[in-house]
């Protein structure tokens, strides 16, 4: 008999906790500690404030303020009116006027860096940095909370105070080997503690918090996975799920200083520093390499889309910021006569070679070591240029010159394909794209853009025709000079014509 399907809502929630929940807490906490919420107009007749004016009032940079405020708009706590700007939603204004409630929020701010030490607290059962972290978790998750002044306040507090703590509970469960142990079988708490080198009391708190997430449950004195968790986290899928957690932790310290990044434009994790970029991108390429096969299925869909617009026979393809090489390889496989150039920095290209060998693509491949912002792409060299998830890694001010060089390198009938997150035209969603964008900001990287923003960059360099398409997981923007016919695809697959 086949296994019953796991509920999509449970999968979505657990993936949110692994990837985005701590970013959400960080945005709300930074908005609060920067005094951004206090500066927003409120009440009847309030005149919205522009981003620039808000940044000036805060003595902060506009890009940082925008990165923090956009998720709050997406969540409905802040209102955005086209052209005029931002104001506080009525419900937010009402609960922020309650001193007892804001005092509860203020108390949470001191815990960000301590929460990162939950693994230590669970192992020792004692305080960390002189603070009773286990007691704090107990009060937040396992004991009755003081009532919030209304459902919106409760929701705000939950995202502000509990979401990052939930993420850390999952990180700790993975780090201690608890999730892998529960894949095997349930066991009494004392047995699990002894096997995993944890303190029974610390482990008890962790198991209890995971129970509030519907991940664990206790039955007849034994702790195990719930049915939902057992379906989602089996021996095959657990490593895939756990892979998101170290990436989340790589940004933890930086998010603890998000307010400082917004106010002072100083970054604790600065990917414009070559050594830091090298470390993070190398980890990234090896993480993507380990899920190469499933990513290849996605990138091949994009190759099919391009193949439906123009022949790929004999096409010269350039993959800029290739990472594991998974996008270029999809075009290499799309026709037996395509030739693909994979451009990235030398240490990242090391991860590409084994994939090309395995797929027997070496003879039709060129590995190009270089900085995509400074290399010479030449004129009319490529039929297809791929920009898979690279735009958010580049400084926004470099994009006009970058697109001008790429447009020059594109042959007549050529296509430029950009993949990754695409924001709504108002930049108020989707939320996961806004959290991804916030991560880019806090690591001094680039920006996530909307289709109108891409068009504003592409039209001046002659790529006057651009459309967005929905692909599994991601979106792509395809652009050309108006000399290629658009494919006939179901309208649901076209994000914006
Ligand atoms: C987020 S990864 C995307 C990897 C791959 N394209 C994918 O979609 O899986 C961004 C890649 O861009 C590369 N990159 C960032 N800045 C670059 C630059 N200035 N020149 C060349 N490559 C760069 C990084 O090394 C990294 O491999």
Short mmCIF file of C-alpha atoms and ligand atoms in Angstrom, two decimals:
data_model
loop_
_atom_site.label_atom_id
_atom_site.label_comp_id
_atom_site.label_asym_id
_atom_site.label_seq_id
_atom_site.Cartn_x
_atom_site.Cartn_y
_atom_site.Cartn_z
CA UNK A 1 0.00 0.00 0.00
CA UNK A 2 1.40 3.44 -0.84
CA UNK A 3 2.00 5.98 1.94
CA UNK A 4 -0.76 8.58 2.48
CA UNK A 5 0.22 11.99 1.09
CA UNK A 6 1.56 14.58 3.50
CA UNK A 7 -0.51 17.75 3.85
CA UNK A 8 0.90 20.56 1.65
CA UNK A 9 0.18 23.06 4.46
CA UNK A 10 2.43 21.11 6.86
CA UNK A 11 5.25 20.89 4.30
CA UNK A 12 4.91 24.59 3.53
CA UNK A 13 4.96 25.51 7.21
CA UNK A 14 8.06 23.44 7.99
CA UNK A 15 9.91 24.79 4.95
CA UNK A 16 8.91 28.32 5.99
CA UNK A 17 10.32 27.69 9.47
CA UNK A 18 13.57 26.33 8.03
CA UNK A 19 14.13 29.13 5.50
CA UNK A 20 12.17 32.30 6.13
CA UNK A 21 10.68 32.46 9.63
CA UNK A 22 13.77 33.94 11.27
CA UNK A 23 14.03 36.53 8.46
CA UNK A 24 10.45 37.50 9.23
CA UNK A 25 11.20 37.94 12.95
CA UNK A 26 14.31 39.95 12.04
CA UNK A 27 12.32 42.33 9.81
CA UNK A 28 9.70 42.94 12.50
CA UNK A 29 12.30 43.34 15.24
CA UNK A 30 14.39 45.75 13.15
CA UNK A 31 11.32 47.83 12.26
CA UNK A 32 10.52 48.03 15.98
CA UNK A 33 14.02 48.74 17.27
CA UNK A 34 14.76 51.32 14.54
CA UNK A 35 11.66 53.25 15.57
CA UNK A 36 10.35 52.84 12.00
CA UNK A 37 6.87 51.95 13.18
CA UNK A 38 6.75 55.05 15.42
CA UNK A 39 7.55 57.28 12.46
CA UNK A 40 4.71 56.02 10.27
CA UNK A 41 1.63 58.25 9.97
CA UNK A 42 -1.50 56.72 11.48
CA UNK A 43 -5.16 57.38 12.07
CA UNK A 44 -7.90 58.99 9.99
CA UNK A 45 -6.61 61.43 7.38
CA UNK A 46 -2.99 60.32 7.84
CA UNK A 47 -0.82 61.44 4.92
CA UNK A 48 1.44 58.54 3.88
CA UNK A 49 5.18 59.13 4.08
CA UNK A 50 7.49 58.46 1.13
CA UNK A 51 10.34 55.99 1.45
CA UNK A 52 12.93 58.74 1.08
CA UNK A 53 11.31 60.94 3.74
CA UNK A 54 11.02 57.98 6.10
CA UNK A 55 14.69 57.09 5.59
CA UNK A 56 15.68 60.72 6.25
CA UNK A 57 13.65 60.82 9.47
CA UNK A 58 15.36 57.63 10.65
CA UNK A 59 18.82 58.75 9.54
CA UNK A 60 19.00 55.50 7.57
CA UNK A 61 19.54 54.48 3.97
CA UNK A 62 16.46 54.13 1.76
CA UNK A 63 17.35 50.70 0.37
CA UNK A 64 17.67 49.27 3.89
CA UNK A 65 14.42 50.84 5.06
CA UNK A 66 12.67 49.47 1.99
CA UNK A 67 14.07 45.95 2.61
CA UNK A 68 12.69 46.01 6.17
CA UNK A 69 9.32 47.63 5.46
CA UNK A 70 8.35 45.55 2.39
CA UNK A 71 7.63 42.35 4.36
CA UNK A 72 5.53 44.40 6.80
CA UNK A 73 3.45 45.61 3.84
CA UNK A 74 3.21 42.02 2.57
CA UNK A 75 1.98 40.90 6.00
CA UNK A 76 -0.59 43.75 6.20
CA UNK A 77 0.91 45.53 9.26
CA UNK A 78 1.85 48.56 7.13
CA UNK A 79 -0.15 50.10 4.25
CA UNK A 80 1.42 51.12 0.95
CA UNK A 81 -0.37 53.58 -1.29
CA UNK A 82 0.85 53.89 -4.85
CA UNK A 83 3.04 56.99 -5.28
CA UNK A 84 2.18 58.49 -1.85
CA UNK A 85 3.96 56.01 0.38
CA UNK A 86 3.58 54.22 3.70
CA UNK A 87 1.27 54.49 6.70
CA UNK A 88 0.49 52.25 9.66
CA UNK A 89 -2.48 49.88 9.36
CA UNK A 90 -5.19 50.80 11.88
CA UNK A 91 -4.92 47.52 13.81
CA UNK A 92 -1.12 47.91 14.09
CA UNK A 93 -1.51 51.47 15.37
CA UNK A 94 -4.00 50.23 17.99
CA UNK A 95 -1.79 47.51 19.48
CA UNK A 96 1.40 49.59 19.34
CA UNK A 97 -0.37 52.14 21.53
CA UNK A 98 -0.54 49.57 24.38
CA UNK A 99 2.53 50.04 26.61
CA UNK A 100 2.31 46.62 28.23
CA UNK A 101 2.32 45.00 24.78
CA UNK A 102 5.28 47.01 23.44
CA UNK A 103 7.20 46.22 26.66
CA UNK A 104 6.76 42.51 25.85
CA UNK A 105 8.12 43.14 22.36
CA UNK A 106 11.09 45.10 23.73
CA UNK A 107 12.03 42.19 26.04
CA UNK A 108 12.37 39.88 23.03
CA UNK A 109 15.08 42.01 21.39
CA UNK A 110 17.74 40.86 23.85
CA UNK A 111 17.30 37.18 22.90
CA UNK A 112 18.35 36.99 19.24
CA UNK A 113 22.00 36.06 19.80
CA UNK A 114 21.27 33.93 22.90
CA UNK A 115 18.70 31.86 20.97
CA UNK A 116 21.49 30.83 18.56
CA UNK A 117 22.97 28.91 21.51
CA UNK A 118 19.97 26.63 22.00
CA UNK A 119 22.03 23.52 21.09
CA UNK A 120 24.34 24.30 24.04
CA UNK A 121 21.38 24.80 26.39
CA UNK A 122 19.81 21.49 25.34
CA UNK A 123 23.11 19.65 25.82
CA UNK A 124 23.83 21.11 29.27
CA UNK A 125 20.33 21.79 30.58
CA UNK A 126 21.75 24.99 32.11
CA UNK A 127 21.91 28.72 31.31
CA UNK A 128 23.87 30.11 28.33
CA UNK A 129 25.70 33.41 28.60
CA UNK A 130 24.22 33.61 32.09
CA UNK A 131 20.65 33.54 30.74
CA UNK A 132 17.94 30.98 31.29
CA UNK A 133 17.26 30.21 27.64
CA UNK A 134 15.35 27.00 28.39
CA UNK A 135 13.12 28.94 30.79
CA UNK A 136 12.51 31.54 28.09
CA UNK A 137 11.49 28.82 25.61
CA UNK A 138 9.23 27.23 28.23
CA UNK A 139 7.48 30.54 28.91
CA UNK A 140 7.08 31.30 25.21
CA UNK A 141 5.84 27.90 24.03
CA UNK A 142 4.86 25.63 26.90
CA UNK A 143 3.18 27.91 29.43
CA UNK A 144 0.14 30.18 29.06
CA UNK A 145 1.11 33.58 27.56
CA UNK A 146 -0.26 36.93 28.73
CA UNK A 147 -3.16 37.86 26.45
CA UNK A 148 -2.32 40.16 23.52
CA UNK A 149 -4.66 43.11 22.80
CA UNK A 150 -6.44 41.41 19.90
CA UNK A 151 -5.82 38.84 17.15
CA UNK A 152 -3.60 41.13 15.02
CA UNK A 153 -1.41 41.82 18.06
CA UNK A 154 -1.24 38.09 18.79
CA UNK A 155 -0.19 37.44 15.19
CA UNK A 156 2.43 40.23 15.30
CA UNK A 157 3.86 38.90 18.59
CA UNK A 158 3.93 35.33 17.30
CA UNK A 159 5.94 36.30 14.21
CA UNK A 160 8.13 38.75 16.15
CA UNK A 161 8.95 36.56 19.16
CA UNK A 162 8.30 32.91 18.31
CA UNK A 163 9.22 32.47 14.66
CA UNK A 164 12.98 32.81 15.03
CA UNK A 165 12.82 30.64 18.15
CA UNK A 166 10.96 27.96 16.14
CA UNK A 167 13.63 28.04 13.43
CA UNK A 168 16.31 27.58 16.08
CA UNK A 169 14.42 24.61 17.58
CA UNK A 170 14.58 22.91 14.16
CA UNK A 171 18.27 23.83 13.77
CA UNK A 172 18.98 22.34 17.20
CA UNK A 173 16.99 19.18 16.48
CA UNK A 174 19.00 18.70 13.28
CA UNK A 175 22.33 19.51 14.90
CA UNK A 176 21.81 17.11 17.81
CA UNK A 177 20.80 14.35 15.42
CA UNK A 178 17.30 14.23 16.95
CA UNK A 179 15.45 14.39 13.61
CA UNK A 180 17.61 11.61 12.11
CA UNK A 181 17.09 9.52 15.29
CA UNK A 182 13.30 9.92 15.16
CA UNK A 183 13.26 8.77 11.52
CA UNK A 184 14.34 5.38 12.90
CA UNK A 185 11.90 4.97 15.80
CA UNK A 186 10.34 6.56 18.85
CA UNK A 187 11.98 6.19 22.26
CA UNK A 188 11.66 7.36 25.86
CA UNK A 189 13.08 10.82 26.50
CA UNK A 190 15.84 9.47 28.78
CA UNK A 191 17.00 7.04 26.07
CA UNK A 192 17.06 9.78 23.43
CA UNK A 193 18.95 12.11 25.77
CA UNK A 194 21.59 9.46 26.49
CA UNK A 195 22.01 8.55 22.82
CA UNK A 196 22.24 12.15 21.61
CA UNK A 197 24.38 13.53 24.45
CA UNK A 198 21.63 15.89 25.58
CA UNK A 199 20.42 16.86 29.05
CA UNK A 200 17.00 15.24 29.73
CA UNK A 201 15.51 18.53 30.84
CA UNK A 202 16.92 20.44 27.86
CA UNK A 203 15.73 17.73 25.50
CA UNK A 204 12.32 17.79 27.17
CA UNK A 205 11.93 21.48 26.34
CA UNK A 206 13.05 20.91 22.76
CA UNK A 207 10.67 17.96 22.26
CA UNK A 208 7.86 20.05 23.76
CA UNK A 209 8.52 22.98 21.41
CA UNK A 210 8.66 20.61 18.43
CA UNK A 211 5.31 19.19 19.59
CA UNK A 212 3.78 22.68 19.27
CA UNK A 213 4.92 22.56 15.62
CA UNK A 214 3.23 19.18 15.18
CA UNK A 215 6.64 17.59 14.53
CA UNK A 216 6.84 15.40 17.67
CA UNK A 217 4.41 13.79 20.08
CA UNK A 218 4.59 11.68 23.22
CA UNK A 219 2.69 8.42 23.39
CA UNK A 220 2.94 5.82 26.15
CA UNK A 221 6.11 7.44 27.49
CA UNK A 222 7.86 7.39 24.10
CA UNK A 223 8.67 10.43 21.94
CA UNK A 224 8.40 10.10 18.19
CA UNK A 225 7.40 11.92 15.01
CA UNK A 226 3.77 12.82 14.40
CA UNK A 227 2.23 11.17 11.34
CA UNK A 228 2.72 14.36 9.30
CA UNK A 229 6.39 14.63 10.26
CA UNK A 230 6.99 10.93 9.60
CA UNK A 231 5.51 11.34 6.11
CA UNK A 232 7.50 14.47 5.28
CA UNK A 233 10.80 13.58 6.96
CA UNK A 234 11.75 10.09 5.92
CA UNK A 235 15.30 8.83 5.40
CA UNK A 236 15.35 10.14 1.80
CA UNK A 237 13.87 13.58 2.31
CA UNK A 238 15.36 14.48 5.70
CA UNK A 239 18.85 15.36 4.31
CA UNK A 240 17.20 17.61 1.72
CA UNK A 241 15.12 19.37 4.40
CA UNK A 242 18.08 19.76 6.75
CA UNK A 243 20.24 21.34 4.04
CA UNK A 244 18.33 24.64 4.33
CA UNK A 245 19.30 25.01 8.00
CA UNK A 246 23.05 25.79 7.77
CA UNK A 247 22.25 28.42 5.11
CA UNK A 248 19.75 30.01 7.50
CA UNK A 249 22.36 29.97 10.27
CA UNK A 250 24.98 31.58 7.99
CA UNK A 251 22.86 34.77 8.14
CA UNK A 252 21.83 34.59 11.83
CA UNK A 253 24.54 36.85 13.28
CA UNK A 254 24.03 39.39 10.47
CA UNK A 255 20.26 39.48 11.07
CA UNK A 256 20.96 40.18 14.75
CA UNK A 257 22.49 43.45 13.54
CA UNK A 258 19.94 44.29 10.84
CA UNK A 259 19.05 47.62 12.49
CA UNK A 260 22.72 48.61 12.39
CA UNK A 261 22.95 47.65 8.68
CA UNK A 262 19.92 49.83 7.91
CA UNK A 263 21.09 52.79 9.99
CA UNK A 264 24.82 52.71 9.37
CA UNK A 265 25.15 50.65 6.20
CA UNK A 266 27.60 48.36 7.99
CA UNK A 267 27.27 44.65 7.29
CA UNK A 268 28.36 41.82 9.61
CA UNK A 269 28.20 39.43 6.65
CA UNK A 270 29.51 41.33 3.63
CA UNK A 271 29.41 39.37 0.38
CA UNK A 272 31.24 42.20 -1.37
CA UNK A 273 34.29 41.03 0.59
CA UNK A 274 35.99 38.49 -1.72
CA UNK A 275 36.88 36.03 1.08
CA UNK A 276 33.34 36.01 2.49
CA UNK A 277 31.81 35.64 -0.98
CA UNK A 278 34.18 32.79 -1.71
CA UNK A 279 33.14 30.90 1.43
CA UNK A 280 29.39 31.42 1.04
CA UNK A 281 29.25 30.73 -2.72
CA UNK A 282 31.45 27.67 -2.42
CA UNK A 283 29.09 26.27 0.23
CA UNK A 284 26.16 27.27 -1.96
CA UNK A 285 27.56 25.55 -5.06
CA UNK A 286 28.23 22.35 -3.14
CA UNK A 287 24.74 22.43 -1.60
CA UNK A 288 23.17 22.91 -5.01
CA UNK A 289 25.47 20.22 -6.42
CA UNK A 290 24.03 17.73 -3.98
CA UNK A 291 20.54 18.34 -5.35
CA UNK A 292 21.75 18.74 -8.94
CA UNK A 293 19.43 16.08 -10.37
CA UNK A 294 16.23 17.68 -9.05
CA UNK A 295 17.37 21.17 -10.10
CA UNK A 296 18.21 19.88 -13.55
CA UNK A 297 14.58 18.86 -14.01
CA UNK A 298 13.61 22.50 -13.35
CA UNK A 299 16.23 24.09 -15.57
CA UNK A 300 15.32 21.69 -18.39
CA UNK A 301 11.78 23.12 -18.30
CA UNK A 302 13.28 26.54 -18.98
CA UNK A 303 15.35 25.09 -21.83
CA UNK A 304 12.10 23.67 -23.25
CA UNK A 305 10.51 27.13 -23.06
CA UNK A 306 13.42 28.70 -24.95
CA UNK A 307 13.42 25.76 -27.41
CA UNK A 308 9.76 26.52 -28.14
CA UNK A 309 10.75 30.07 -29.16
CA UNK A 310 13.83 29.36 -31.28
CA UNK A 311 15.90 26.40 -32.40
CA UNK A 312 18.72 25.46 -30.06
CA UNK A 313 20.56 23.45 -32.73
CA UNK A 314 24.10 24.82 -32.91
CA UNK A 315 23.21 27.57 -30.40
CA UNK A 316 25.98 29.24 -28.40
CA UNK A 317 24.81 29.61 -24.82
CA UNK A 318 26.38 31.61 -21.97
CA UNK A 319 25.53 30.78 -18.33
CA UNK A 320 26.54 33.73 -16.12
CA UNK A 321 27.11 32.96 -12.41
CA UNK A 322 26.73 29.29 -13.17
CA UNK A 323 27.14 27.92 -9.61
CA UNK A 324 26.80 24.15 -9.95
CA UNK A 325 26.34 24.54 -13.73
CA UNK A 326 22.81 23.21 -13.58
CA UNK A 327 21.29 25.81 -15.94
CA UNK A 328 23.95 25.68 -18.61
CA UNK A 329 23.88 21.87 -18.50
CA UNK A 330 20.13 21.87 -19.22
CA UNK A 331 20.82 23.80 -22.44
CA UNK A 332 23.76 21.51 -23.22
CA UNK A 333 21.35 18.58 -23.04
CA UNK A 334 18.60 20.35 -25.02
CA UNK A 335 20.28 19.67 -28.40
CA UNK A 336 23.34 17.64 -29.34
CA UNK A 337 24.97 20.63 -31.05
CA UNK A 338 24.65 23.40 -28.47
CA UNK A 339 27.85 24.84 -27.02
CA UNK A 340 27.72 26.23 -23.46
CA UNK A 341 30.10 28.64 -21.70
CA UNK A 342 29.95 28.45 -17.89
CA UNK A 343 31.10 31.68 -16.22
CA UNK A 344 31.84 31.97 -12.49
CA UNK A 345 34.80 32.39 -10.16
CA UNK A 346 37.49 29.65 -10.23
CA UNK A 347 36.66 27.97 -6.89
CA UNK A 348 32.99 27.65 -7.90
CA UNK A 349 33.81 26.21 -11.34
CA UNK A 350 35.51 23.27 -9.61
CA UNK A 351 32.02 22.11 -8.66
CA UNK A 352 30.84 22.22 -12.30
CA UNK A 353 33.42 19.86 -13.84
CA UNK A 354 32.18 16.56 -12.33
CA UNK A 355 28.62 17.27 -13.52
CA UNK A 356 29.75 17.94 -17.10
CA UNK A 357 31.78 14.73 -17.08
CA UNK A 358 28.85 12.71 -15.78
CA UNK A 359 26.49 14.18 -18.38
CA UNK A 360 29.09 13.74 -21.17
CA UNK A 361 28.94 17.44 -22.00
CA UNK A 362 32.64 18.27 -21.66
CA UNK A 363 33.37 18.43 -25.38
CA UNK A 364 30.71 21.11 -25.91
CA UNK A 365 31.57 23.15 -22.82
CA UNK A 366 33.89 25.98 -21.93
CA UNK A 367 34.62 26.95 -18.31
CA UNK A 368 35.30 30.67 -18.07
CA UNK A 369 36.82 32.01 -14.85
CA UNK A 370 36.02 35.64 -14.31
CA UNK A 371 34.06 38.45 -12.73
CA UNK A 372 30.86 38.84 -14.71
CA UNK A 373 30.87 42.60 -14.16
CA UNK A 374 34.29 43.19 -15.70
CA UNK A 375 34.85 40.48 -18.36
CA UNK A 376 34.57 41.38 -22.05
CA UNK A 377 31.60 39.54 -23.57
CA UNK A 378 32.32 40.74 -27.11
CA UNK A 379 29.73 41.50 -29.78
CA UNK A 380 27.08 39.13 -31.19
CA UNK A 381 28.72 36.11 -29.54
CA UNK A 382 25.75 34.25 -28.01
CA UNK A 383 22.29 33.07 -29.01
CA UNK A 384 21.11 32.55 -25.44
CA UNK A 385 22.40 34.24 -22.30
CA UNK A 386 21.32 32.80 -18.95
CA UNK A 387 21.25 34.76 -15.69
CA UNK A 388 20.10 32.15 -13.18
CA UNK A 389 19.73 33.62 -9.68
CA UNK A 390 22.64 35.98 -10.20
CA UNK A 391 20.94 39.39 -10.36
CA UNK A 392 20.28 39.50 -6.57
CA UNK A 393 24.00 38.84 -6.05
CA UNK A 394 25.10 41.93 -8.00
CA UNK A 395 25.25 45.56 -6.84
CA UNK A 396 22.11 47.29 -8.18
CA UNK A 397 24.16 50.25 -9.42
CA UNK A 398 26.15 47.90 -11.70
CA UNK A 399 23.07 46.53 -13.50
CA UNK A 400 22.61 49.15 -16.28
CA UNK A 401 26.21 48.69 -17.52
CA UNK A 402 25.98 44.91 -17.09
CA UNK A 403 22.79 44.62 -19.18
CA UNK A 404 24.29 46.92 -21.84
CA UNK A 405 27.27 44.55 -22.24
CA UNK A 406 25.05 41.47 -22.36
CA UNK A 407 22.71 43.03 -24.95
CA UNK A 408 25.73 43.80 -27.15
CA UNK A 409 26.90 40.18 -26.83
CA UNK A 410 23.53 38.80 -27.96
CA UNK A 411 23.17 37.77 -31.61
CA UNK A 412 20.12 38.77 -33.69
CA UNK A 413 17.23 36.52 -32.65
CA UNK A 414 19.00 36.01 -29.32
CA UNK A 415 17.29 35.55 -25.96
CA UNK A 416 18.20 36.65 -22.47
CA UNK A 417 16.74 34.47 -19.70
CA UNK A 418 16.73 35.61 -16.07
CA UNK A 419 15.59 33.14 -13.43
CA UNK A 420 14.84 33.51 -9.75
CA UNK A 421 12.30 35.36 -7.68
CA UNK A 422 10.13 38.02 -9.31
CA UNK A 423 8.36 40.55 -7.10
CA UNK A 424 4.86 41.84 -7.74
CA UNK A 425 4.73 45.18 -9.53
CA UNK A 426 4.06 46.90 -6.15
CA UNK A 427 6.96 45.02 -4.50
CA UNK A 428 4.57 43.76 -1.79
CA UNK A 429 5.02 40.03 -2.37
CA UNK A 430 5.37 37.13 -2.62
CA UNK A 431 6.56 36.98 0.98
CA UNK A 432 9.25 34.36 0.40
CA UNK A 433 10.74 36.60 -2.30
CA UNK A 434 10.70 39.56 0.12
CA UNK A 435 12.52 37.50 2.77
CA UNK A 436 15.04 36.38 0.15
CA UNK A 437 15.48 40.05 -0.77
CA UNK A 438 16.04 40.95 2.90
CA UNK A 439 18.79 38.31 3.11
CA UNK A 440 20.43 39.92 0.09
CA UNK A 441 20.28 43.30 1.81
CA UNK A 442 21.72 42.12 5.13
CA UNK A 443 24.68 40.56 3.31
CA UNK A 444 25.31 43.69 1.21
CA UNK A 445 24.30 41.98 -2.02
CA UNK A 446 21.90 43.08 -4.73
CA UNK A 447 18.17 43.35 -5.05
CA UNK A 448 15.18 41.25 -6.08
CA UNK A 449 13.24 43.02 -8.82
CA UNK A 450 9.75 43.22 -10.30
CA UNK A 451 8.97 42.87 -14.01
CA UNK A 452 8.56 46.65 -14.50
CA UNK A 453 11.97 47.13 -12.86
CA UNK A 454 13.53 44.58 -15.23
CA UNK A 455 11.87 46.29 -18.19
CA UNK A 456 13.28 49.63 -17.09
CA UNK A 457 16.77 48.08 -17.30
CA UNK A 458 16.24 46.04 -20.47
CA UNK A 459 14.40 48.49 -22.75
CA UNK A 460 17.19 51.13 -22.82
CA UNK A 461 19.69 48.49 -24.04
CA UNK A 462 17.41 47.38 -26.90
CA UNK A 463 15.81 44.35 -25.23
CA UNK A 464 12.42 45.92 -25.69
CA UNK A 465 10.30 42.81 -25.33
CA UNK A 466 10.19 41.02 -21.94
CA UNK A 467 7.74 38.61 -20.32
CA UNK A 468 7.60 36.68 -17.07
CA UNK A 469 6.80 32.93 -17.02
CA UNK A 470 5.93 30.71 -14.07
CA UNK A 471 8.15 27.67 -13.80
CA UNK A 472 8.03 25.01 -11.08
CA UNK A 473 9.35 26.74 -7.89
CA UNK A 474 10.83 29.77 -9.69
CA UNK A 475 9.91 32.33 -12.29
CA UNK A 476 11.82 33.35 -15.38
CA UNK A 477 11.91 36.56 -17.35
CA UNK A 478 12.69 36.17 -21.04
CA UNK A 479 13.75 39.21 -23.07
CA UNK A 480 14.67 39.89 -26.70
CA UNK A 481 14.83 42.68 -29.25
CA UNK A 482 11.32 42.06 -30.51
CA UNK A 483 12.64 39.73 -33.24
CA UNK A 484 11.44 36.42 -31.73
CA UNK A 485 7.84 35.20 -31.53
CA UNK A 486 6.47 34.48 -28.05
CA UNK A 487 5.42 30.87 -27.50
CA UNK A 488 1.83 29.84 -27.24
CA UNK A 489 1.62 28.80 -23.58
CA UNK A 490 -1.33 28.51 -21.21
CA UNK A 491 -2.03 32.00 -19.87
CA UNK A 492 -1.63 30.70 -16.30
CA UNK A 493 2.05 30.14 -17.04
CA UNK A 494 2.62 33.75 -18.09
CA UNK A 495 3.21 35.94 -15.05
CA UNK A 496 2.95 39.18 -16.94
CA UNK A 497 2.92 39.96 -20.61
C1 LIG B 1 22.96 32.19 -6.04
S1 LIG B 1 24.25 31.51 -6.96
C2 LIG B 1 23.36 30.84 -8.34
C3 LIG B 1 24.02 29.64 -8.94
C4 LIG B 1 23.34 29.03 -10.15
N1 LIG B 1 23.24 29.95 -11.25
C5 LIG B 1 21.96 28.49 -9.83
O1 LIG B 1 20.96 29.08 -10.23
O2 LIG B 1 21.87 27.46 -9.15
C6 LIG B 1 25.04 32.93 -7.63
C7 LIG B 1 26.32 32.58 -8.36
O3 LIG B 1 26.81 33.77 -8.95
C8 LIG B 1 28.23 33.79 -8.80
N2 LIG B 1 28.66 35.18 -8.80
C9 LIG B 1 28.33 36.16 -7.93
N3 LIG B 1 28.93 37.31 -8.28
C10 LIG B 1 29.67 37.04 -9.39
C11 LIG B 1 30.51 37.82 -10.21
N4 LIG B 1 30.72 39.11 -9.97
N5 LIG B 1 31.10 37.21 -11.27
C12 LIG B 1 30.89 35.90 -11.53
N6 LIG B 1 30.10 35.11 -10.79
C13 LIG B 1 29.49 35.68 -9.73
C14 LIG B 1 28.49 33.12 -7.47
O4 LIG B 1 29.82 32.60 -7.40
C15 LIG B 1 27.42 32.03 -7.46
O5 LIG B 1 27.90 30.82 -7.98
#
